[in-house]
Amino acid sequence: MSSMCHSHSPIAPHLHMTHAYTTLFSLSDDILGKVLSYTSSDDAKQLSRTCRKAYDIALPRALSEISLRWDDDMPLHTIWHPDERSSLQRVAEFCSFMLSDFPRRPLSIRDLTVNGHAFSVVIAIVGRTRQRRFFGGLLMQFAQVFGHATGLERLELRNMDGMFVCQPHISYALAAMPRLEDLTLHSTSIRYIPWSGLVCNLRELAIRHEDEDCDVDEIEGEAFRWAMSQGCIQSLRFLSIPEAGRLLEALNSNITCPTLRNLWVGGKISSIETWPLSFPNVAHLCTTCNLSLSPTHPLVQWPSLDTLICRAYQGYSGLPLAGPVRRLTFFGDYTPDTFSFIARMDPIVLAIDTGEDDDPSDHFYVKDEHLVSIMNSVSSVKFLRINLGHTDGSIDWIIQRARLMSKLPLLGLHIGFQVDYELAAYLEEPQILQAASELTSLIPTLTYISFNQQIMNSEESLVVDEVEPYRFLVTSRQGQTGHVEVLTLDDAEAVEDRLNASTRT
């Protein structure tokens, strides 16, 4: 059999060659290092335990992602062996390990998370404040490691104020990071960062706080204004301030960041008038704001804005934007001002109360009395994602509400709904297929339909099962009724990507 194959195959001569099977470690170190760069840091750590050669080759990748964290429920992890020793002991061992092959090991770090609490002990509690004692020798060791981590690309600093005060060399080292692109400050004051001395070009900056509605004092506002005027910020593409949005009020018309494309703002906000001036090219805006606006706050024009995600709670009904935007995601409270806001935005792609970014057990949904007002507020929507809430177990319930959408030029429709587990048997695949077919008659422009069903325990308000979504493509039409075919997940995602890119033309 094999001889026949050889005689008829043009590659037969190669089958007679003696093959030297390639093992992992027969590759050159350069090639093997390249292969390891595509593995995770954890996988590289496991490989490094197998033999000495593996240790030498895998170590740079194993050291590329380091987390020196400390939380009440998350003990600090060192490179390989987390145990019950104190965080101070483990940080000391980490620093000693990194300095034992200096500067090669620190140069391997690409992604670093540091929590200042891991370098200190609590010596007193006054009210809600914990007074901490830092250890100078340990801080000096860390400053040496940090100072030679010049390959660093991503850095997260948590609770670092005390470390910056006690060891200024940490600040000097930060200023000299040439490759740093992504910086996160979590419960760390902006004022301790040497913004004017940074030699890097930041592309992403996040400023986080523990409190959801963080107050911003004048000093912090001035520090933010100073930071945003520096050269290191002039390549910034993503800015996230989800708890301290009031920092933006410190900016003036002289400070602009034309490269910024994505902005996430939350917390207490009293004005948005300077936002389009400071960030004239932002295309994606996410807000979770607690607005305290003047009734006379003017509507703000923001021509570059393409996508708006608006989480509205406690009576907050949306931003005072003039609109329009191409894509709007909105969920939260509904008031007459909410419907005016949605109408001003006049979106092409609209997601309403889908809860898609939240825990499945805490999804929002549109009540019947609000659905009419929402549908009356929009006229241009081509792709609609909406959560209609609890059904009565019949497709008529879905169709009745979908009739309100029939005036829209919809190409795609995603409907989320919940059904009690006692009624779930009445809304299985045959019934869902029938509903999809009826929707094609009701909305003749439809090309794509998706249903996302959750089975609920209504007595405990819990999601007990998440049914695999049903996705249908309208492939042809006979009269008013369309023929639908079930889509795979990959095909459905491709269709939704195209629908999410829909424009007004």
PDB file of C-alpha atoms in Angstrom, residues 25-257:
ATOM      1  CA  PHE A  25      14.681  22.707  23.230  1.00  0.00           C
ATOM      2  CA  SER A  26      16.327  21.936  19.892  1.00  0.00           C
ATOM      3  CA  LEU A  27      15.083  25.314  18.696  1.00  0.00           C
ATOM      4  CA  SER A  28      17.475  28.201  18.970  1.00  0.00           C
ATOM      5  CA  ASP A  29      17.093  30.390  22.028  1.00  0.00           C
ATOM      6  CA  ASP A  30      15.936  33.295  19.864  1.00  0.00           C
ATOM      7  CA  ILE A  31      13.178  31.245  18.228  1.00  0.00           C
ATOM      8  CA  LEU A  32      12.161  29.630  21.507  1.00  0.00           C
ATOM      9  CA  GLY A  33      12.010  33.037  23.150  1.00  0.00           C
ATOM     10  CA  LYS A  34       9.736  34.191  20.333  1.00  0.00           C
ATOM     11  CA  VAL A  35       7.478  31.155  20.855  1.00  0.00           C
ATOM     12  CA  LEU A  36       7.300  31.830  24.587  1.00  0.00           C
ATOM     13  CA  SER A  37       6.311  35.440  23.945  1.00  0.00           C
ATOM     14  CA  TYR A  38       2.954  34.104  22.715  1.00  0.00           C
ATOM     15  CA  THR A  39       2.318  32.092  25.885  1.00  0.00           C
ATOM     16  CA  SER A  40       0.947  33.435  29.136  1.00  0.00           C
ATOM     17  CA  SER A  41       3.210  34.418  31.983  1.00  0.00           C
ATOM     18  CA  ASP A  42       1.713  31.620  34.113  1.00  0.00           C
ATOM     19  CA  ASP A  43       2.465  29.004  31.432  1.00  0.00           C
ATOM     20  CA  ALA A  44       6.042  30.261  31.251  1.00  0.00           C
ATOM     21  CA  LYS A  45       6.336  29.883  35.034  1.00  0.00           C
ATOM     22  CA  GLN A  46       5.196  26.262  34.790  1.00  0.00           C
ATOM     23  CA  LEU A  47       7.659  25.559  31.991  1.00  0.00           C
ATOM     24  CA  SER A  48      10.497  27.128  33.968  1.00  0.00           C
ATOM     25  CA  ARG A  49      10.085  24.452  36.658  1.00  0.00           C
ATOM     26  CA  THR A  50      10.829  21.551  34.301  1.00  0.00           C
ATOM     27  CA  CYS A  51      14.609  21.801  33.876  1.00  0.00           C
ATOM     28  CA  ARG A  52      17.504  24.224  34.060  1.00  0.00           C
ATOM     29  CA  LYS A  53      17.440  25.052  30.343  1.00  0.00           C
ATOM     30  CA  ALA A  54      13.698  25.690  30.497  1.00  0.00           C
ATOM     31  CA  TYR A  55      14.250  27.899  33.533  1.00  0.00           C
ATOM     32  CA  ASP A  56      16.823  30.051  31.755  1.00  0.00           C
ATOM     33  CA  ILE A  57      14.763  30.467  28.595  1.00  0.00           C
ATOM     34  CA  ALA A  58      11.311  30.861  30.177  1.00  0.00           C
ATOM     35  CA  LEU A  59      12.352  33.188  32.999  1.00  0.00           C
ATOM     36  CA  PRO A  60      12.076  36.480  31.030  1.00  0.00           C
ATOM     37  CA  ARG A  61       8.499  35.649  30.006  1.00  0.00           C
ATOM     38  CA  ALA A  62       7.676  34.456  33.535  1.00  0.00           C
ATOM     39  CA  LEU A  63       8.896  37.787  34.902  1.00  0.00           C
ATOM     40  CA  SER A  64       7.114  39.878  32.278  1.00  0.00           C
ATOM     41  CA  GLU A  65       3.898  40.171  34.346  1.00  0.00           C
ATOM     42  CA  ILE A  66       4.340  40.885  38.052  1.00  0.00           C
ATOM     43  CA  SER A  67       1.653  41.671  40.606  1.00  0.00           C
ATOM     44  CA  LEU A  68       2.677  42.903  44.052  1.00  0.00           C
ATOM     45  CA  ARG A  69      -0.803  43.293  45.447  1.00  0.00           C
ATOM     46  CA  TRP A  70      -2.205  43.221  48.924  1.00  0.00           C
ATOM     47  CA  ASP A  71      -5.885  43.018  49.817  1.00  0.00           C
ATOM     48  CA  ASP A  72      -7.816  41.618  52.748  1.00  0.00           C
ATOM     49  CA  ASP A  73      -9.159  38.819  50.552  1.00  0.00           C
ATOM     50  CA  MET A  74      -6.288  38.528  48.080  1.00  0.00           C
ATOM     51  CA  PRO A  75      -2.853  37.792  49.503  1.00  0.00           C
ATOM     52  CA  LEU A  76       0.185  39.083  47.687  1.00  0.00           C
ATOM     53  CA  HIS A  77       1.626  36.652  45.161  1.00  0.00           C
ATOM     54  CA  THR A  78       5.298  36.296  44.472  1.00  0.00           C
ATOM     55  CA  ILE A  79       6.689  34.618  41.391  1.00  0.00           C
ATOM     56  CA  TRP A  80       6.093  30.956  42.157  1.00  0.00           C
ATOM     57  CA  HIS A  81       5.266  30.115  45.758  1.00  0.00           C
ATOM     58  CA  PRO A  82       2.548  32.143  47.524  1.00  0.00           C
ATOM     59  CA  ASP A  83       2.253  31.037  51.126  1.00  0.00           C
ATOM     60  CA  GLU A  84       1.250  32.266  54.571  1.00  0.00           C
ATOM     61  CA  ARG A  85       4.255  34.490  55.171  1.00  0.00           C
ATOM     62  CA  SER A  86       3.692  38.195  55.654  1.00  0.00           C
ATOM     63  CA  SER A  87       3.472  40.429  52.624  1.00  0.00           C
ATOM     64  CA  LEU A  88       6.608  42.231  53.821  1.00  0.00           C
ATOM     65  CA  GLN A  89       8.598  38.984  53.799  1.00  0.00           C
ATOM     66  CA  ARG A  90       7.372  38.055  50.356  1.00  0.00           C
ATOM     67  CA  VAL A  91       8.070  41.499  48.894  1.00  0.00           C
ATOM     68  CA  ALA A  92      11.564  41.368  50.388  1.00  0.00           C
ATOM     69  CA  GLU A  93      12.175  37.950  48.810  1.00  0.00           C
ATOM     70  CA  PHE A  94      10.872  39.197  45.468  1.00  0.00           C
ATOM     71  CA  CYS A  95      13.213  42.193  45.514  1.00  0.00           C
ATOM     72  CA  SER A  96      16.172  40.018  46.517  1.00  0.00           C
ATOM     73  CA  PHE A  97      15.395  37.590  43.705  1.00  0.00           C
ATOM     74  CA  MET A  98      15.192  40.369  41.125  1.00  0.00           C
ATOM     75  CA  LEU A  99      18.395  42.007  42.350  1.00  0.00           C
ATOM     76  CA  SER A 100      20.344  38.722  42.413  1.00  0.00           C
ATOM     77  CA  ASP A 101      20.682  38.904  38.621  1.00  0.00           C
ATOM     78  CA  PHE A 102      20.802  42.648  38.197  1.00  0.00           C
ATOM     79  CA  PRO A 103      19.813  44.336  35.886  1.00  0.00           C
ATOM     80  CA  ARG A 104      18.738  41.453  33.611  1.00  0.00           C
ATOM     81  CA  ARG A 105      15.733  40.341  35.650  1.00  0.00           C
ATOM     82  CA  PRO A 106      14.172  43.798  36.188  1.00  0.00           C
ATOM     83  CA  LEU A 107      14.558  44.443  32.452  1.00  0.00           C
ATOM     84  CA  SER A 108      12.165  41.542  31.761  1.00  0.00           C
ATOM     85  CA  ILE A 109       9.181  43.226  33.438  1.00  0.00           C
ATOM     86  CA  ARG A 110       6.544  44.482  30.991  1.00  0.00           C
ATOM     87  CA  ASP A 111       3.405  44.621  33.157  1.00  0.00           C
ATOM     88  CA  LEU A 112       3.611  45.599  36.836  1.00  0.00           C
ATOM     89  CA  THR A 113       0.979  46.095  39.541  1.00  0.00           C
ATOM     90  CA  VAL A 114       2.156  47.507  42.871  1.00  0.00           C
ATOM     91  CA  ASN A 115       0.104  48.044  46.019  1.00  0.00           C
ATOM     92  CA  GLY A 116       1.763  50.255  48.615  1.00  0.00           C
ATOM     93  CA  HIS A 117       0.022  48.358  51.419  1.00  0.00           C
ATOM     94  CA  ALA A 118       2.280  45.382  50.667  1.00  0.00           C
ATOM     95  CA  PHE A 119       5.276  47.471  51.810  1.00  0.00           C
ATOM     96  CA  SER A 120       3.846  48.656  55.119  1.00  0.00           C
ATOM     97  CA  VAL A 121       2.141  47.691  58.359  1.00  0.00           C
ATOM     98  CA  VAL A 122      -0.745  49.425  60.118  1.00  0.00           C
ATOM     99  CA  ILE A 123       0.399  51.065  63.348  1.00  0.00           C
ATOM    100  CA  ALA A 124      -2.782  52.949  64.303  1.00  0.00           C
ATOM    101  CA  ILE A 125      -6.393  53.459  63.245  1.00  0.00           C
ATOM    102  CA  VAL A 126      -7.830  56.949  63.647  1.00  0.00           C
ATOM    103  CA  GLY A 127     -11.457  57.118  62.605  1.00  0.00           C
ATOM    104  CA  ARG A 128     -11.590  55.642  59.126  1.00  0.00           C
ATOM    105  CA  THR A 129      -7.889  56.295  58.484  1.00  0.00           C
ATOM    106  CA  ARG A 130      -5.204  53.660  58.923  1.00  0.00           C
ATOM    107  CA  GLN A 131      -1.785  55.044  59.727  1.00  0.00           C
ATOM    108  CA  ARG A 132       0.990  52.990  58.180  1.00  0.00           C
ATOM    109  CA  ARG A 133       4.681  52.501  58.730  1.00  0.00           C
ATOM    110  CA  PHE A 134       6.902  51.912  55.699  1.00  0.00           C
ATOM    111  CA  PHE A 135      10.278  50.189  55.874  1.00  0.00           C
ATOM    112  CA  GLY A 136      13.040  52.282  54.308  1.00  0.00           C
ATOM    113  CA  GLY A 137      15.348  49.398  53.408  1.00  0.00           C
ATOM    114  CA  LEU A 138      12.589  47.541  51.612  1.00  0.00           C
ATOM    115  CA  LEU A 139      11.532  50.678  49.731  1.00  0.00           C
ATOM    116  CA  MET A 140      15.128  51.244  48.632  1.00  0.00           C
ATOM    117  CA  GLN A 141      15.342  47.675  47.320  1.00  0.00           C
ATOM    118  CA  PHE A 142      12.119  48.113  45.384  1.00  0.00           C
ATOM    119  CA  ALA A 143      13.304  51.471  44.013  1.00  0.00           C
ATOM    120  CA  GLN A 144      16.393  49.694  42.633  1.00  0.00           C
ATOM    121  CA  VAL A 145      14.264  47.035  40.938  1.00  0.00           C
ATOM    122  CA  PHE A 146      11.818  49.641  39.645  1.00  0.00           C
ATOM    123  CA  GLY A 147      14.593  51.892  38.398  1.00  0.00           C
ATOM    124  CA  HIS A 148      15.922  49.196  36.086  1.00  0.00           C
ATOM    125  CA  ALA A 149      12.521  47.987  34.827  1.00  0.00           C
ATOM    126  CA  THR A 150      12.930  50.208  31.788  1.00  0.00           C
ATOM    127  CA  GLY A 151      11.101  47.737  29.542  1.00  0.00           C
ATOM    128  CA  LEU A 152       7.879  48.437  31.440  1.00  0.00           C
ATOM    129  CA  GLU A 153       4.844  49.018  29.182  1.00  0.00           C
ATOM    130  CA  ARG A 154       1.923  48.822  31.615  1.00  0.00           C
ATOM    131  CA  LEU A 155       1.918  50.034  35.236  1.00  0.00           C
ATOM    132  CA  GLU A 156      -0.782  50.045  37.917  1.00  0.00           C
ATOM    133  CA  LEU A 157      -0.041  51.917  41.148  1.00  0.00           C
ATOM    134  CA  ARG A 158      -2.401  51.342  44.090  1.00  0.00           C
ATOM    135  CA  ASN A 159      -2.254  53.140  47.449  1.00  0.00           C
ATOM    136  CA  MET A 160       1.174  54.533  46.609  1.00  0.00           C
ATOM    137  CA  ASP A 161       1.114  57.998  48.225  1.00  0.00           C
ATOM    138  CA  GLY A 162       3.110  56.881  51.257  1.00  0.00           C
ATOM    139  CA  MET A 163       5.744  55.181  49.114  1.00  0.00           C
ATOM    140  CA  PHE A 164       6.239  58.282  46.956  1.00  0.00           C
ATOM    141  CA  VAL A 165       6.673  60.412  50.095  1.00  0.00           C
ATOM    142  CA  CYS A 166       9.094  58.015  51.808  1.00  0.00           C
ATOM    143  CA  GLN A 167      11.162  57.055  48.758  1.00  0.00           C
ATOM    144  CA  PRO A 168      11.511  59.795  46.085  1.00  0.00           C
ATOM    145  CA  HIS A 169      13.688  57.506  43.933  1.00  0.00           C
ATOM    146  CA  ILE A 170      10.475  55.710  42.916  1.00  0.00           C
ATOM    147  CA  SER A 171       9.280  58.943  41.332  1.00  0.00           C
ATOM    148  CA  TYR A 172      12.636  59.452  39.599  1.00  0.00           C
ATOM    149  CA  ALA A 173      12.496  55.909  38.225  1.00  0.00           C
ATOM    150  CA  LEU A 174       8.954  56.410  36.932  1.00  0.00           C
ATOM    151  CA  ALA A 175      10.022  59.526  35.047  1.00  0.00           C
ATOM    152  CA  ALA A 176      12.696  57.545  33.185  1.00  0.00           C
ATOM    153  CA  MET A 177      10.434  54.761  31.815  1.00  0.00           C
ATOM    154  CA  PRO A 178      10.795  55.149  28.017  1.00  0.00           C
ATOM    155  CA  ARG A 179       8.333  52.445  26.911  1.00  0.00           C
ATOM    156  CA  LEU A 180       5.487  53.054  29.357  1.00  0.00           C
ATOM    157  CA  GLU A 181       2.164  53.372  27.482  1.00  0.00           C
ATOM    158  CA  ASP A 182      -0.548  52.383  29.970  1.00  0.00           C
ATOM    159  CA  LEU A 183      -0.700  53.953  33.461  1.00  0.00           C
ATOM    160  CA  THR A 184      -3.375  53.306  36.113  1.00  0.00           C
ATOM    161  CA  LEU A 185      -3.487  55.256  39.371  1.00  0.00           C
ATOM    162  CA  HIS A 186      -5.781  53.593  41.904  1.00  0.00           C
ATOM    163  CA  SER A 187      -6.222  55.443  45.198  1.00  0.00           C
ATOM    164  CA  THR A 188      -2.971  57.207  44.347  1.00  0.00           C
ATOM    165  CA  SER A 189      -2.777  60.979  44.128  1.00  0.00           C
ATOM    166  CA  ILE A 190      -2.048  62.572  40.763  1.00  0.00           C
ATOM    167  CA  ARG A 191       0.220  65.114  42.438  1.00  0.00           C
ATOM    168  CA  TYR A 192       2.968  62.533  43.135  1.00  0.00           C
ATOM    169  CA  ILE A 193       3.483  61.633  39.470  1.00  0.00           C
ATOM    170  CA  PRO A 194       6.375  63.577  37.826  1.00  0.00           C
ATOM    171  CA  TRP A 195       4.295  64.500  34.776  1.00  0.00           C
ATOM    172  CA  SER A 196       6.680  67.113  33.388  1.00  0.00           C
ATOM    173  CA  GLY A 197       9.610  64.686  33.638  1.00  0.00           C
ATOM    174  CA  LEU A 198       8.019  61.623  32.039  1.00  0.00           C
ATOM    175  CA  VAL A 199       9.956  60.609  28.928  1.00  0.00           C
ATOM    176  CA  CYS A 200       7.273  58.178  27.745  1.00  0.00           C
ATOM    177  CA  ASN A 201       4.271  58.782  25.498  1.00  0.00           C
ATOM    178  CA  LEU A 202       1.203  57.543  27.351  1.00  0.00           C
ATOM    179  CA  ARG A 203      -1.594  56.043  25.276  1.00  0.00           C
ATOM    180  CA  GLU A 204      -3.890  54.999  28.137  1.00  0.00           C
ATOM    181  CA  LEU A 205      -4.460  56.683  31.510  1.00  0.00           C
ATOM    182  CA  ALA A 206      -6.886  55.558  34.224  1.00  0.00           C
ATOM    183  CA  ILE A 207      -7.495  57.393  37.509  1.00  0.00           C
ATOM    184  CA  ARG A 208      -9.460  55.239  39.959  1.00  0.00           C
ATOM    185  CA  HIS A 209     -10.780  55.703  43.502  1.00  0.00           C
ATOM    186  CA  GLU A 210     -12.483  53.477  46.042  1.00  0.00           C
ATOM    187  CA  ASP A 211     -15.501  55.793  46.415  1.00  0.00           C
ATOM    188  CA  GLU A 212     -17.978  55.778  43.531  1.00  0.00           C
ATOM    189  CA  ASP A 213     -18.626  59.526  43.899  1.00  0.00           C
ATOM    190  CA  CYS A 214     -15.183  60.825  44.785  1.00  0.00           C
ATOM    191  CA  ASP A 215     -14.786  64.451  45.836  1.00  0.00           C
ATOM    192  CA  VAL A 216     -11.918  66.273  44.161  1.00  0.00           C
ATOM    193  CA  ASP A 217     -10.047  68.960  46.072  1.00  0.00           C
ATOM    194  CA  GLU A 218      -8.479  72.019  44.477  1.00  0.00           C
ATOM    195  CA  ILE A 219      -4.924  70.672  44.731  1.00  0.00           C
ATOM    196  CA  GLU A 220      -5.847  67.464  42.924  1.00  0.00           C
ATOM    197  CA  GLY A 221      -7.669  69.467  40.249  1.00  0.00           C
ATOM    198  CA  GLU A 222      -4.612  71.654  39.672  1.00  0.00           C
ATOM    199  CA  ALA A 223      -2.408  68.553  39.475  1.00  0.00           C
ATOM    200  CA  PHE A 224      -4.709  67.058  36.841  1.00  0.00           C
ATOM    201  CA  ARG A 225      -4.695  70.274  34.813  1.00  0.00           C
ATOM    202  CA  TRP A 226      -0.890  70.330  34.983  1.00  0.00           C
ATOM    203  CA  ALA A 227      -0.695  66.678  33.927  1.00  0.00           C
ATOM    204  CA  MET A 228      -2.953  67.189  30.911  1.00  0.00           C
ATOM    205  CA  SER A 229      -0.774  70.047  29.671  1.00  0.00           C
ATOM    206  CA  GLN A 230       2.408  67.943  29.506  1.00  0.00           C
ATOM    207  CA  GLY A 231       4.030  66.373  26.467  1.00  0.00           C
ATOM    208  CA  CYS A 232       3.671  62.807  27.774  1.00  0.00           C
ATOM    209  CA  ILE A 233      -0.110  63.141  27.370  1.00  0.00           C
ATOM    210  CA  GLN A 234      -0.118  64.340  23.773  1.00  0.00           C
ATOM    211  CA  SER A 235      -0.405  60.787  22.392  1.00  0.00           C
ATOM    212  CA  LEU A 236      -3.180  59.760  24.805  1.00  0.00           C
ATOM    213  CA  ARG A 237      -5.987  57.755  23.191  1.00  0.00           C
ATOM    214  CA  PHE A 238      -7.914  56.443  26.226  1.00  0.00           C
ATOM    215  CA  LEU A 239      -8.763  58.301  29.457  1.00  0.00           C
ATOM    216  CA  SER A 240     -10.764  56.672  32.251  1.00  0.00           C
ATOM    217  CA  ILE A 241     -11.978  58.606  35.316  1.00  0.00           C
ATOM    218  CA  PRO A 242     -14.936  56.495  36.460  1.00  0.00           C
ATOM    219  CA  GLU A 243     -15.233  57.906  39.991  1.00  0.00           C
ATOM    220  CA  ALA A 244     -13.692  61.390  39.868  1.00  0.00           C
ATOM    221  CA  GLY A 245     -15.169  62.958  36.751  1.00  0.00           C
ATOM    222  CA  ARG A 246     -15.094  66.361  38.425  1.00  0.00           C
ATOM    223  CA  LEU A 247     -11.389  66.430  37.582  1.00  0.00           C
ATOM    224  CA  LEU A 248     -12.422  67.450  34.065  1.00  0.00           C
ATOM    225  CA  GLU A 249     -13.833  70.694  35.458  1.00  0.00           C
ATOM    226  CA  ALA A 250     -10.260  71.744  36.255  1.00  0.00           C
ATOM    227  CA  LEU A 251      -9.459  71.932  32.542  1.00  0.00           C
ATOM    228  CA  ASN A 252      -9.724  75.157  30.587  1.00  0.00           C
ATOM    229  CA  SER A 253      -9.931  76.028  26.904  1.00  0.00           C
ATOM    230  CA  ASN A 254      -6.132  76.270  26.652  1.00  0.00           C
ATOM    231  CA  ILE A 255      -5.689  72.558  27.359  1.00  0.00           C
ATOM    232  CA  THR A 256      -6.619  70.144  24.597  1.00  0.00           C
ATOM    233  CA  CYS A 257      -5.853  66.515  23.881  1.00  0.00           C
TER     234      CYS A 257
END
